[in-house]
Coordinates of C-alpha atoms in Angstrom, one line a residue:
Chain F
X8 CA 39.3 10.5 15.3
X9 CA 37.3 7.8 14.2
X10 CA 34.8 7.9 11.1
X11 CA 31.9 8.2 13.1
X12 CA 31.8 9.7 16.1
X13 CA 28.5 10.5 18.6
X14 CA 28.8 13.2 20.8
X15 CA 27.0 13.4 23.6
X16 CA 23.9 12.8 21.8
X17 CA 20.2 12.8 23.9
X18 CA 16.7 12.3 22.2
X19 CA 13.4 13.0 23.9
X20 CA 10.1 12.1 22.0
X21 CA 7.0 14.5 23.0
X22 CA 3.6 13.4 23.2
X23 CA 0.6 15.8 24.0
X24 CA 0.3 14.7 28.0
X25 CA 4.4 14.1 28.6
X26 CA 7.8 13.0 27.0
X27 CA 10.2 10.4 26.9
X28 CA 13.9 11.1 27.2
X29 CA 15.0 7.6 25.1
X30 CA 18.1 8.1 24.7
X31 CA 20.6 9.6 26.5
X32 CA 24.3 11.3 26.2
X33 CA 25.5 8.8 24.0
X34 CA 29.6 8.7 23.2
X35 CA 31.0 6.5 20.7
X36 CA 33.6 6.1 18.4
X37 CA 33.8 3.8 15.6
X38 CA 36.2 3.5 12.9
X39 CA 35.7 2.7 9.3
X40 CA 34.8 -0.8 8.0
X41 CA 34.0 -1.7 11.6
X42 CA 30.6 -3.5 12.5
X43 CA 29.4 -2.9 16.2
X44 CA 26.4 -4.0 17.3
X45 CA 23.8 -2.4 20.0
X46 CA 22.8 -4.6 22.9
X47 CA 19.6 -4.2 25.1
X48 CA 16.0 -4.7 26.2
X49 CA 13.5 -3.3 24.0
X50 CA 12.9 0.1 24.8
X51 CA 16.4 1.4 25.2
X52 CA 16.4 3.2 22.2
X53 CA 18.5 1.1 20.2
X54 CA 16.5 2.2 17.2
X55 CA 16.4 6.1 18.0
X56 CA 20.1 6.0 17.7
X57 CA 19.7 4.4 13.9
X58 CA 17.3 6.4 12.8
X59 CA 19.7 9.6 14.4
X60 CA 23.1 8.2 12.6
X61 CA 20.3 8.2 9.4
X62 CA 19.2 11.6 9.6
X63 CA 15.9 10.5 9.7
X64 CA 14.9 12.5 12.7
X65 CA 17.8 15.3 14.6
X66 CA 18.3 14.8 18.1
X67 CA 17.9 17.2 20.8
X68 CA 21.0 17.5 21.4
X69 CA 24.2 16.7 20.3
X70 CA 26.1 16.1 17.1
X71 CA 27.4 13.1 15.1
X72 CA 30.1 13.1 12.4
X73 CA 31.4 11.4 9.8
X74 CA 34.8 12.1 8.6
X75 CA 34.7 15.1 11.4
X76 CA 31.8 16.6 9.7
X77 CA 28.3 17.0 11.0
X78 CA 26.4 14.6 9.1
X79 CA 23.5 17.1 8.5
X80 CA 26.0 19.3 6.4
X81 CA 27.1 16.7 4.0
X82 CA 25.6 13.7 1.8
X83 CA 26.8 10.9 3.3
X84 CA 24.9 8.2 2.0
X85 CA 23.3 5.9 4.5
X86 CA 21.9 2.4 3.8
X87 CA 19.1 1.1 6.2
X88 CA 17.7 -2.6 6.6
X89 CA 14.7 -2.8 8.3
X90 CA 12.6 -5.3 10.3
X91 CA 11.1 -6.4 7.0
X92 CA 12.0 -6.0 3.9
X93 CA 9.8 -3.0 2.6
X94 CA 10.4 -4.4 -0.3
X95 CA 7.3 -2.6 -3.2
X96 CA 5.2 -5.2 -3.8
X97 CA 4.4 -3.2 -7.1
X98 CA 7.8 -3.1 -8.1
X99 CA 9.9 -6.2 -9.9
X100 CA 13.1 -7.4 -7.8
X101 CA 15.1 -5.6 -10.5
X102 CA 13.0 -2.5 -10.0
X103 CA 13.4 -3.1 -6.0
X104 CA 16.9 -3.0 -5.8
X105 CA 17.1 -0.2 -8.6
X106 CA 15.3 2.1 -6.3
X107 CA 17.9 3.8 -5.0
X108 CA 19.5 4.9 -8.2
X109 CA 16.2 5.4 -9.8
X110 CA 15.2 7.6 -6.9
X111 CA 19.1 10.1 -7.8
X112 CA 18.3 10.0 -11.5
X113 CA 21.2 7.6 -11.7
X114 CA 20.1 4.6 -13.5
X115 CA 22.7 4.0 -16.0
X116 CA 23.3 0.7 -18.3
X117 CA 26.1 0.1 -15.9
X118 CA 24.2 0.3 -12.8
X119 CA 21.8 -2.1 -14.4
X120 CA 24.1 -4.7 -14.9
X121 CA 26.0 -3.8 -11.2
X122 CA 22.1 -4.9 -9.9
X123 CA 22.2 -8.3 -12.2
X124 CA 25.7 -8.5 -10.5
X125 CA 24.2 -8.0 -6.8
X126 CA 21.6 -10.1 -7.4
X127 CA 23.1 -13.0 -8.8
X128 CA 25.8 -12.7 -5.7
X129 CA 23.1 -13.0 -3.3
X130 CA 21.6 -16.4 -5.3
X131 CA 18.7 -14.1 -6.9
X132 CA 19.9 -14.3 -10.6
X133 CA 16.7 -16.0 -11.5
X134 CA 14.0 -14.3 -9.9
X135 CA 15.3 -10.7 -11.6
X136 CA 11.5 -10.2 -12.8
X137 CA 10.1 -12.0 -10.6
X138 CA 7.3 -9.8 -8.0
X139 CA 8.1 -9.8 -3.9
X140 CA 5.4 -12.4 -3.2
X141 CA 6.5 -14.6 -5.3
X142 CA 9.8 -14.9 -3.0
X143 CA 10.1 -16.2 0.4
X144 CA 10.9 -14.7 3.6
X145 CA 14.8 -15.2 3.6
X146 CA 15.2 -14.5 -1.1
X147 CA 13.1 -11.1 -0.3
X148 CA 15.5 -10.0 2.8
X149 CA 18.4 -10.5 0.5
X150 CA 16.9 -9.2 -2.5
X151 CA 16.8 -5.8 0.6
X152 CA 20.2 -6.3 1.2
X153 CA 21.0 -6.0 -2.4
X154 CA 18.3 -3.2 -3.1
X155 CA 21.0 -1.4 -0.1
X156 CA 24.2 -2.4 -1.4
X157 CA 23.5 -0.7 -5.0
X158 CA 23.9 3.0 -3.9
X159 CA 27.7 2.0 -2.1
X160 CA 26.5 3.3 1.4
X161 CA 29.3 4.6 3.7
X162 CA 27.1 3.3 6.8
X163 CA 25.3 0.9 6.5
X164 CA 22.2 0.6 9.7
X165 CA 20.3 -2.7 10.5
X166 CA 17.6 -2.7 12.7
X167 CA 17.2 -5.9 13.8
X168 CA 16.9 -7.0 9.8
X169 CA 16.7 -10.8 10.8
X170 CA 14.0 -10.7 13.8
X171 CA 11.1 -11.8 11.0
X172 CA 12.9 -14.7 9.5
X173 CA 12.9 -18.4 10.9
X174 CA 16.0 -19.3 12.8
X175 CA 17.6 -21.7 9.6
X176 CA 17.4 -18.6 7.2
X177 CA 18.8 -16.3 9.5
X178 CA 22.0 -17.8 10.6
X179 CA 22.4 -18.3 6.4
X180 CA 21.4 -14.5 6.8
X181 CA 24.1 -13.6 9.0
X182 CA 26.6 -15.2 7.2
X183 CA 25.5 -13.8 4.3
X184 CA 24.9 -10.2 5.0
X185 CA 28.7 -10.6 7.6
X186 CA 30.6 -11.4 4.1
X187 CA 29.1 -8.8 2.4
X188 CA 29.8 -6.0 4.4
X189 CA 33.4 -6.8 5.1
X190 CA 34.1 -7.7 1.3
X191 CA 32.6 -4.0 0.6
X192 CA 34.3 -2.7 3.6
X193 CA 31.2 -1.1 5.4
X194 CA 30.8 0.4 8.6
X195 CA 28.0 -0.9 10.2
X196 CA 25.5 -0.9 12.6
X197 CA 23.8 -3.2 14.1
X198 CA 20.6 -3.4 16.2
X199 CA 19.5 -6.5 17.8
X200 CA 18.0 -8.1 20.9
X201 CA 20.1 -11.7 20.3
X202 CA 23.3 -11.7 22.0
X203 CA 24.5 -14.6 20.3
X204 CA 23.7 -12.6 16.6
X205 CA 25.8 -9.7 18.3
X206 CA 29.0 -11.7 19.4
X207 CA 28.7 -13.6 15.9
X208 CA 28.3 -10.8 13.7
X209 CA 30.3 -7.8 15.5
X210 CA 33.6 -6.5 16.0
X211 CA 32.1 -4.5 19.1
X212 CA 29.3 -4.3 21.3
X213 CA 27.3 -1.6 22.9
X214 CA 25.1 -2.5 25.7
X215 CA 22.4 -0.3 26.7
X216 CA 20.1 0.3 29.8
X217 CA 16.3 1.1 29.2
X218 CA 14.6 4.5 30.4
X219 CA 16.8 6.5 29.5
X220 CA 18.9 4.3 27.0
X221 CA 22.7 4.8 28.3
X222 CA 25.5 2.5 27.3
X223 CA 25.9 0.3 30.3
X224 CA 29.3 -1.9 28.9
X225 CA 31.2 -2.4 25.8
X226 CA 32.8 -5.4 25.0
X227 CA 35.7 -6.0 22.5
X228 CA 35.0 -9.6 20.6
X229 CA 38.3 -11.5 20.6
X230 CA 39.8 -11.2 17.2
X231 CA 40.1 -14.8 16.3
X232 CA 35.9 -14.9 16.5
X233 CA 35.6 -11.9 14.5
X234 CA 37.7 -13.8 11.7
X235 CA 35.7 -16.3 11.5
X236 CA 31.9 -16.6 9.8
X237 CA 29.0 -15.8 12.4
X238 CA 28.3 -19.5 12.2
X239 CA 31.3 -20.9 12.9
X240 CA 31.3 -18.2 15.6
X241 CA 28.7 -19.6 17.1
X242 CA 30.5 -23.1 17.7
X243 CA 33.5 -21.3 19.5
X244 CA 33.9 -22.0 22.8
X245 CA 35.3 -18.0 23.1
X246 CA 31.6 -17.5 21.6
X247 CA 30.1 -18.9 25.2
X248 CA 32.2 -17.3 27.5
X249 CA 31.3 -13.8 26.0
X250 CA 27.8 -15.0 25.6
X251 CA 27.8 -15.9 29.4
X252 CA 29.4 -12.5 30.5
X253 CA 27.0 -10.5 28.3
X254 CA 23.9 -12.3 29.6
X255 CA 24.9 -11.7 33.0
X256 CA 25.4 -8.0 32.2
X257 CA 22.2 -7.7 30.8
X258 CA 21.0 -9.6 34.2
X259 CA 22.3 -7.4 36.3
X260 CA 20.5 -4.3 34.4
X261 CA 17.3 -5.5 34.8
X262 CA 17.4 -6.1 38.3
X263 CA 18.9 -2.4 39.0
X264 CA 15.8 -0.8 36.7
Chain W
X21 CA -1.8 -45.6 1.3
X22 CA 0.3 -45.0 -2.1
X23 CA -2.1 -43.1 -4.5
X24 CA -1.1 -43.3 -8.1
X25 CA -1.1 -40.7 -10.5
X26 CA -4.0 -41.6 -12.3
X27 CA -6.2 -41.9 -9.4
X28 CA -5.0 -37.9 -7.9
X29 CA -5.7 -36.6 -11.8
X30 CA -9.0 -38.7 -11.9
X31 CA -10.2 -36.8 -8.2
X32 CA -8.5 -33.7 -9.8
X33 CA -11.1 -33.8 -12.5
X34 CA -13.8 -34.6 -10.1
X35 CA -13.1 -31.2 -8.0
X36 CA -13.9 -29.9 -11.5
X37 CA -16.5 -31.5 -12.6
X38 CA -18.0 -30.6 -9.5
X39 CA -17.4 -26.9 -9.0
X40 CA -18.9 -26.7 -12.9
X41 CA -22.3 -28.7 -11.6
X42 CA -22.5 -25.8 -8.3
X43 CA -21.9 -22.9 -11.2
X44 CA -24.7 -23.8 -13.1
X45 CA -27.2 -24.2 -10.4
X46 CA -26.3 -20.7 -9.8
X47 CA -26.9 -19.6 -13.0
X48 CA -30.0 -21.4 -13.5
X49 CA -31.8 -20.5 -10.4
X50 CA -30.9 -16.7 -11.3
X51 CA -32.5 -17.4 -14.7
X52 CA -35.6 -19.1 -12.8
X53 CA -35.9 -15.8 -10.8
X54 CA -35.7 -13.4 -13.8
X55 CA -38.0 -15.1 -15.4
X56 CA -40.3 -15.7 -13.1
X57 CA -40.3 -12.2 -11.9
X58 CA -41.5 -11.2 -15.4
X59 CA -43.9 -13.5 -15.9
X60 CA -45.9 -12.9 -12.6
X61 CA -45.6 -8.9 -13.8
X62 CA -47.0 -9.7 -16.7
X63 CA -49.8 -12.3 -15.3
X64 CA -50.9 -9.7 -12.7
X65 CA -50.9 -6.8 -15.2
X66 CA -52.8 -8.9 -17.9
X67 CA -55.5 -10.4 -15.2
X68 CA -55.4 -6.7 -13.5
X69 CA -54.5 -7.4 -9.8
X70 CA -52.2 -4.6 -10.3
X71 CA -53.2 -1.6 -12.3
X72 CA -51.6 -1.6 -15.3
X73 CA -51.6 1.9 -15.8
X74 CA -49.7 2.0 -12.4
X75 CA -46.9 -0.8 -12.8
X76 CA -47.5 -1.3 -16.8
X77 CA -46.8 -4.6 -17.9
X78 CA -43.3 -5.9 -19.7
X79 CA -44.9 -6.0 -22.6
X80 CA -45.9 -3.0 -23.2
X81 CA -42.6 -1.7 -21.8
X82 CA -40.4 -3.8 -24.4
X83 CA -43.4 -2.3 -27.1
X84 CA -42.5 0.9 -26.2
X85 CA -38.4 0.6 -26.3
X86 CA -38.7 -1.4 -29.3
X87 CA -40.9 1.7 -30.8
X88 CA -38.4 4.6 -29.4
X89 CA -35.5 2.2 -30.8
X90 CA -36.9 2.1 -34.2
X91 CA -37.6 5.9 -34.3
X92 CA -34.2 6.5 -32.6
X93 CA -35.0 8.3 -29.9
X94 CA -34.3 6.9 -27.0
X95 CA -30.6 6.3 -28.5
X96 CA -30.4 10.6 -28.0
X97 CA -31.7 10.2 -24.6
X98 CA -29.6 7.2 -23.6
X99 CA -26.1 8.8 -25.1
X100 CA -27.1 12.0 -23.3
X101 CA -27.1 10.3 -19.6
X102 CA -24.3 8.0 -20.5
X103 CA -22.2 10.8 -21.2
X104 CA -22.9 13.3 -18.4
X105 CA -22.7 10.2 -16.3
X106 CA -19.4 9.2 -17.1
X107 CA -18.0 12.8 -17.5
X108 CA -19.3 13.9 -13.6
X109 CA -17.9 10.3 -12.6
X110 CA -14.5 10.8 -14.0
X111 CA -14.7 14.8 -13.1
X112 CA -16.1 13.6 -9.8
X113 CA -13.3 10.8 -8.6
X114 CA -10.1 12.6 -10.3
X115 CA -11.0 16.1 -8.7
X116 CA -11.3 14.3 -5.5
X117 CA -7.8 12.4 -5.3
X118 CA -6.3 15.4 -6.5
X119 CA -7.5 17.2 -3.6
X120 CA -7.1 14.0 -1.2
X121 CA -3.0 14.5 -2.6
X122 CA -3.2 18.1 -1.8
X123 CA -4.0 16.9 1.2
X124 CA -1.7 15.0 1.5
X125 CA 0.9 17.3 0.8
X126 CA 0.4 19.7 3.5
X127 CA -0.7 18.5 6.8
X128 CA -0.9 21.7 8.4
X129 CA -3.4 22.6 5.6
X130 CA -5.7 19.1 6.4
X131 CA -5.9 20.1 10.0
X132 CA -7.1 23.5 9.2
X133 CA -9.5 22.3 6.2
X134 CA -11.0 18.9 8.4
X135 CA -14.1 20.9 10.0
X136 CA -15.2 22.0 6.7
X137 CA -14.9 18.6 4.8
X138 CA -16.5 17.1 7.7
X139 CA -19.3 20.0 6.9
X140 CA -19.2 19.5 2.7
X141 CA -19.5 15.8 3.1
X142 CA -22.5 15.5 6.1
X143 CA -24.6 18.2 3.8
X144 CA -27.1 15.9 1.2
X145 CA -25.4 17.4 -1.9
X146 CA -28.5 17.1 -4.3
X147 CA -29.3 20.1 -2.3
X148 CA -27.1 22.4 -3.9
X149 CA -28.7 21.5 -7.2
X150 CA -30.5 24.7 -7.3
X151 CA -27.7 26.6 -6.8
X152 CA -25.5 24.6 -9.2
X153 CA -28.2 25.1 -12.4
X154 CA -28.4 29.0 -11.1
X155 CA -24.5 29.6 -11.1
X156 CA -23.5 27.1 -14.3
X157 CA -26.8 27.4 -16.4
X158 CA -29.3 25.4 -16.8
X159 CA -27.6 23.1 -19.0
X160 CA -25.5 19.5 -19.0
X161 CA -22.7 21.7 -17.7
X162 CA -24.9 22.2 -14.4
X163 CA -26.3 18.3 -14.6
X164 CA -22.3 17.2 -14.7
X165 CA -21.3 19.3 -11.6
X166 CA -24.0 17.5 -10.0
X167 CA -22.9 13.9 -11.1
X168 CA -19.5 15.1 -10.4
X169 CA -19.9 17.2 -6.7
X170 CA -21.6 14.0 -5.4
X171 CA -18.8 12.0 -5.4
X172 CA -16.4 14.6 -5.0
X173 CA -16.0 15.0 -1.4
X174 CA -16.2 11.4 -0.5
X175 CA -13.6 10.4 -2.7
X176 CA -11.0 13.1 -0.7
X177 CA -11.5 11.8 2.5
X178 CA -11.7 8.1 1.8
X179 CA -8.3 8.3 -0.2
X180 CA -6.7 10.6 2.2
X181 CA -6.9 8.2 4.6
X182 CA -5.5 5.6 2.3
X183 CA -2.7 7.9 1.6
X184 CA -2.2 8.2 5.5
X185 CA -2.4 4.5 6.3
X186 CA 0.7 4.1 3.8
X187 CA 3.1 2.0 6.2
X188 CA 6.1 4.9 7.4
X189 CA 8.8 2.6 6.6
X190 CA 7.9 2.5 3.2
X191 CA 8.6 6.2 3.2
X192 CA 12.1 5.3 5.6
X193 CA 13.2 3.6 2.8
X194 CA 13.0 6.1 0.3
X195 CA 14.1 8.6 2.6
X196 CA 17.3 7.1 3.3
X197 CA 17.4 7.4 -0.3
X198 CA 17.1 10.9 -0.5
X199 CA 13.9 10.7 -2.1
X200 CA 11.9 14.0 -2.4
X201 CA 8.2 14.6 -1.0
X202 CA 7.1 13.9 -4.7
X203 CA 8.9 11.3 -5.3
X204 CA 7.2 9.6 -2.0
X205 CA 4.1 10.6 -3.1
X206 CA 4.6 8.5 -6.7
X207 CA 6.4 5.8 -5.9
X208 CA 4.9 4.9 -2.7
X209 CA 2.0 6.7 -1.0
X210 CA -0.3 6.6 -4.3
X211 CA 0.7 2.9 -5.5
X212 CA 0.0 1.3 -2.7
X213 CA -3.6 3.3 -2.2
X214 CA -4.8 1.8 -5.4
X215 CA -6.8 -0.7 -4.4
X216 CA -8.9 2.1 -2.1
X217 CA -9.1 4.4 -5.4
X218 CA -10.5 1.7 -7.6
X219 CA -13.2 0.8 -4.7
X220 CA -13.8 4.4 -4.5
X221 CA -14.6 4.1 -8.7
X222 CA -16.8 1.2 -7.9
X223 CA -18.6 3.5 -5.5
X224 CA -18.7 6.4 -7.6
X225 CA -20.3 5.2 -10.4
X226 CA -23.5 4.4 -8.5
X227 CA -23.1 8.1 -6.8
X228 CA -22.6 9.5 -10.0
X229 CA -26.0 8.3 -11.5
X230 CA -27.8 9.5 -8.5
X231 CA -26.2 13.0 -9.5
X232 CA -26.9 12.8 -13.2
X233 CA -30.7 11.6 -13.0
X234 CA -32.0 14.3 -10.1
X235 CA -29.7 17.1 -11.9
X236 CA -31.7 15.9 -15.1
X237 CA -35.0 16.0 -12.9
X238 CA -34.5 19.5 -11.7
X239 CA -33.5 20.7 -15.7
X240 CA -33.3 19.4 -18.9
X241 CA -34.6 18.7 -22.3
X242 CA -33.3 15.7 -22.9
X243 CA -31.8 12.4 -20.9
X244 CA -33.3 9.0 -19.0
X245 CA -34.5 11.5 -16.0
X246 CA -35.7 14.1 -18.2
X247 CA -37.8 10.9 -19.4
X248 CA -38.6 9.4 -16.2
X249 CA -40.0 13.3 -14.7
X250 CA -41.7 13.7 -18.0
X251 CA -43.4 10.2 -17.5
X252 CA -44.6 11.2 -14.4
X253 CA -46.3 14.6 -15.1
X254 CA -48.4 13.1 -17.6
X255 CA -48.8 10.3 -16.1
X256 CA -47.0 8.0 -18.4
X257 CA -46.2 5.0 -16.1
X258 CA -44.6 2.9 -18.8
X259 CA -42.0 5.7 -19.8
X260 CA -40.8 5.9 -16.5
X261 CA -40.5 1.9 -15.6
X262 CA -38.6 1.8 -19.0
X263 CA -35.9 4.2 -18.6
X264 CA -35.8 3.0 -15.5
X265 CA -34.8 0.0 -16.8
X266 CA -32.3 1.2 -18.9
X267 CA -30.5 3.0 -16.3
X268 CA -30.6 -0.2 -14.3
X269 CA -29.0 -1.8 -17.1
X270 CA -26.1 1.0 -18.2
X271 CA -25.6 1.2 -14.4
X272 CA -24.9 -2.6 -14.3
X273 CA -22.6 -2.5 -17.5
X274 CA -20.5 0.5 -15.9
X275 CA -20.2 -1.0 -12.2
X276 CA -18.9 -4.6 -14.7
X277 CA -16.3 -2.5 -16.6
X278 CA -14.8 -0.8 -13.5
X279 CA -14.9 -4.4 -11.5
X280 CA -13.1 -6.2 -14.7
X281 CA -11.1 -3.0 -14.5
X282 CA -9.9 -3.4 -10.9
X283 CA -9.1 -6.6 -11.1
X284 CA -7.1 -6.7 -14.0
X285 CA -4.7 -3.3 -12.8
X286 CA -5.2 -5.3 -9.3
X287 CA -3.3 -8.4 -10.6
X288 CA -0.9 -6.2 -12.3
X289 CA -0.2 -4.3 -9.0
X290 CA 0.9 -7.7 -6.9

């Protein structure tokens, strides 16, 4: 039994003239302080299954659990990266990433300086008071990253958290947010549509077919790569031969569809 | 080319220079036009190729305001407007974001409440002013519900929709955070409608005058319209243009206090 398990989960989303089965019986296992990644072209629900893990919206059917409890009976907490940052532009960094507390009535003096602590880890010691557009584009995703660390999720979800950045910040990104997660020891969840992000940054990946999203293949990345950074990943020549199998996968799915 | 220092401060101060000359051409071709303006009033008054008993002359306006000023009187008339104003404006904008929250708050309750907002807001609200002074008494009481129901509706329906364009994943984020409905509501949803509620201020302070003065045409003893109807019935021309000039002027002071206003909470806000 892993710590997160997916059973036979399917979502539909209605409209007022038809509905959309996205996803459909999903099975996975995946075990604690792993980071998998989901694989596939845009409108295979990749999200849907995020936002299900979250508890944002209940699927139709099926169950998921964490520790072998449903997660809508317990308060496992759940961090989330988005597309952007969401960061509040009314709202300091230090206020940003001391949302989450603020939000449980848990802001304490030694949460305070646990945020200084985040924040000067992720090379934001000196824009503490600073407002989100006074940041750039890479500073306000990590300031995110920080703003999700500070609660200690068990999961932690990213939906495609580095498809707004330009290509230089993101690979110092991925690095970034890869350390992280395995220093703290997070399960994670990846969303992307860049195979070579997926290989770099996962231990496993899902890949999914479009209308309804099913996983299609699951590939194991070979443990030497996963030791290493997502950028010297990328260099590996293990990197290309799973990049080349993947893209002929994903190939292969298209032309069946 | 290798510009030094001296020559990128010297075209700095140039930029200056210039953008100082274009503000004072402004300035003195709006003081050309106010003046002028007065001065052909007063020419066509004095040489009558208007009547002056019709259009009165600036003169005898500013004789008149200086007379009421010495006496005091038009100091009771003034504070009364300014006060109902600003009480049916606050009244007016407050009642309506509260209800725009409510709104908010229960979706099921907007759907079923849209056909009669639509309804409140297309019907010319001065019309109700009979009804108002019956129910609430012929009294500033009525004249405020009338500065203040003008606004009113508007207000809830132009800050509702602020409150629903509020991006979703703003709300995601707070949600993953276990964040209650309230809590979205405070730390997101009405933050980041601010800017729509202080244009809605800038708005209501115009709407709010038109309330006051026809609530003060309908009833009253005292006040600018009581002034302006009371001008009119006996035919006193330069009563009317000069409170009519006064409210032009406290309606210009209020719209500048709520414009310095929004932009000093909007430069805190980003």
């Amino acid at each position: 039994m892993g710590f997160l398990t997916l059973e036979h989960i399917s979502h539909q989303y209605f409209t007022t003239s038809s509905y959309t089965k996205a996803i459909e019986d999903i099975n996975l296992t995946i075990d604690e302080g792993e980071f998998v990644s989901f694989l596939g072209p845009s409108g295979c629900g990749k999200s849907t299954i995020l936002s299900i893990v979250s508890g944002l919206i209940t699927p139709t059917e099926g169950n998921v659990f964490v520790n072998g409890s449903p997660i809508s009976k317990q308060s496992t907490s759940i961090g989330y990266m988005l597309q952007q940052d969401y960061l509040f532009p009314w709202k300091t960094i230090q206020q940003n990433v001391l949302l989450g507390p603020y939000i449980q009535r848990n802001v304490t003096q030694e949460i305070k300086e646990k945020a200084i602590h985040i924040l000067e880890d992720m090379g934001l010691g000196n824009v503490v008071t600073a407002y989100p557009t006074q940041l750039s584009g890479g500073m306000r995703q990590r300031a995110a990253l920080a703003r999700t660390l500070i609660t200690d999720p068990h999961i932690f979800l990213l939906d495609e958290p580095f498809s707004a950045l330009d290509y230089q910040t993101k690979l110092k990104l991925e690095n970034l947010v890869a350390n992280t997660l395995k220093k703290y020891n997070k399960t994670s969840l990846l969303v992307t549509h860049d195979i070579g992000e997926a290989i770099a940054m996962s231990d496993r990946i899902y890949l999914l077919s479009a209308n309804p999203g099913k996983i299609a293949a699951t590939f194991q990345v070979p443990n030497h790569l996963k030791s290493l950074d997502p950028f010297d990943a990328r260099q590996d020549a293990d990197f290309n031969d799973l990049f080349q199998e993947i893209w002929k996968e994903l190939n292969a799915l298209e032309h069946n569809s | 080319m290798n510009t030094t220092p001296k020559q990128d401060q010297q075209r700095f101060e140039n930029h200056l220079k210039h953008l100082k000359k274009e503000k004072r051409h402004v300035w003195a071709w709006q003081f050309v036009i106010f003046v002028v303006f007065f001065a052909i009033w007063e020419l066509s008054s004095q040489l009558q190729w208007i009547d002056p008993l019709l259009f009165s002359s600036p003169s005898s306006i500013a004789d008149l305001l200086f007379q009421k000023a010495t006496d005091g009187s038009i100091f009771l008339h003034l504070r009364v407007t300014l006060l109902e104003t600003i009480a049916g404006f606050i009244l007016g904008t407050f009642i309506g974001i509260f209800l725009a929250a409510i709104l908010w708050w229960s979706p099921r309750f907007s759907k079923i409440i849209d056909p009669y907002l639509v309804i409140l807001n297309a019907m010319p609200k001065v019309a109700l002013g009979p009804i108002i002074i019956v129910a609430l008494g012929p009294g500033y009481v009525s004249i405020i519900a009338m500065g203040a129901i003008i606004s009113v509706i508007i207000t809830t329906i132009v800050v509702y929709s602020a409150f629903q364009d509020v991006d979703e994943n703003y709300l995601k984020v707070l949600n993953s955070f276990g964040a209650t409905r309230y809590q979205c509501f405070k730390e997101a949803v009405l933050p980041a409608s601010f800017s729509t509620i202080i244009s809605t201020f800038k708005v209501n302070v115009g709407l709010s005058w038109v309330g006051v003065i026809v609530g003060e045409f309908l009833v009253s003893q005292k006040g600018l319209g009581y002034l302006i109807i009371y001008g009119f019935q006996v035919f006193d021309f330069t009563l009317v243009l000069s409170s009519l000039m006064l409210i032009a002027l406290c309606a210009a002071i209020m719209y500048q206090a709520v414009d310095r206003l929004e932009r000093k909470l909007i430069k805190n806000s980003k």
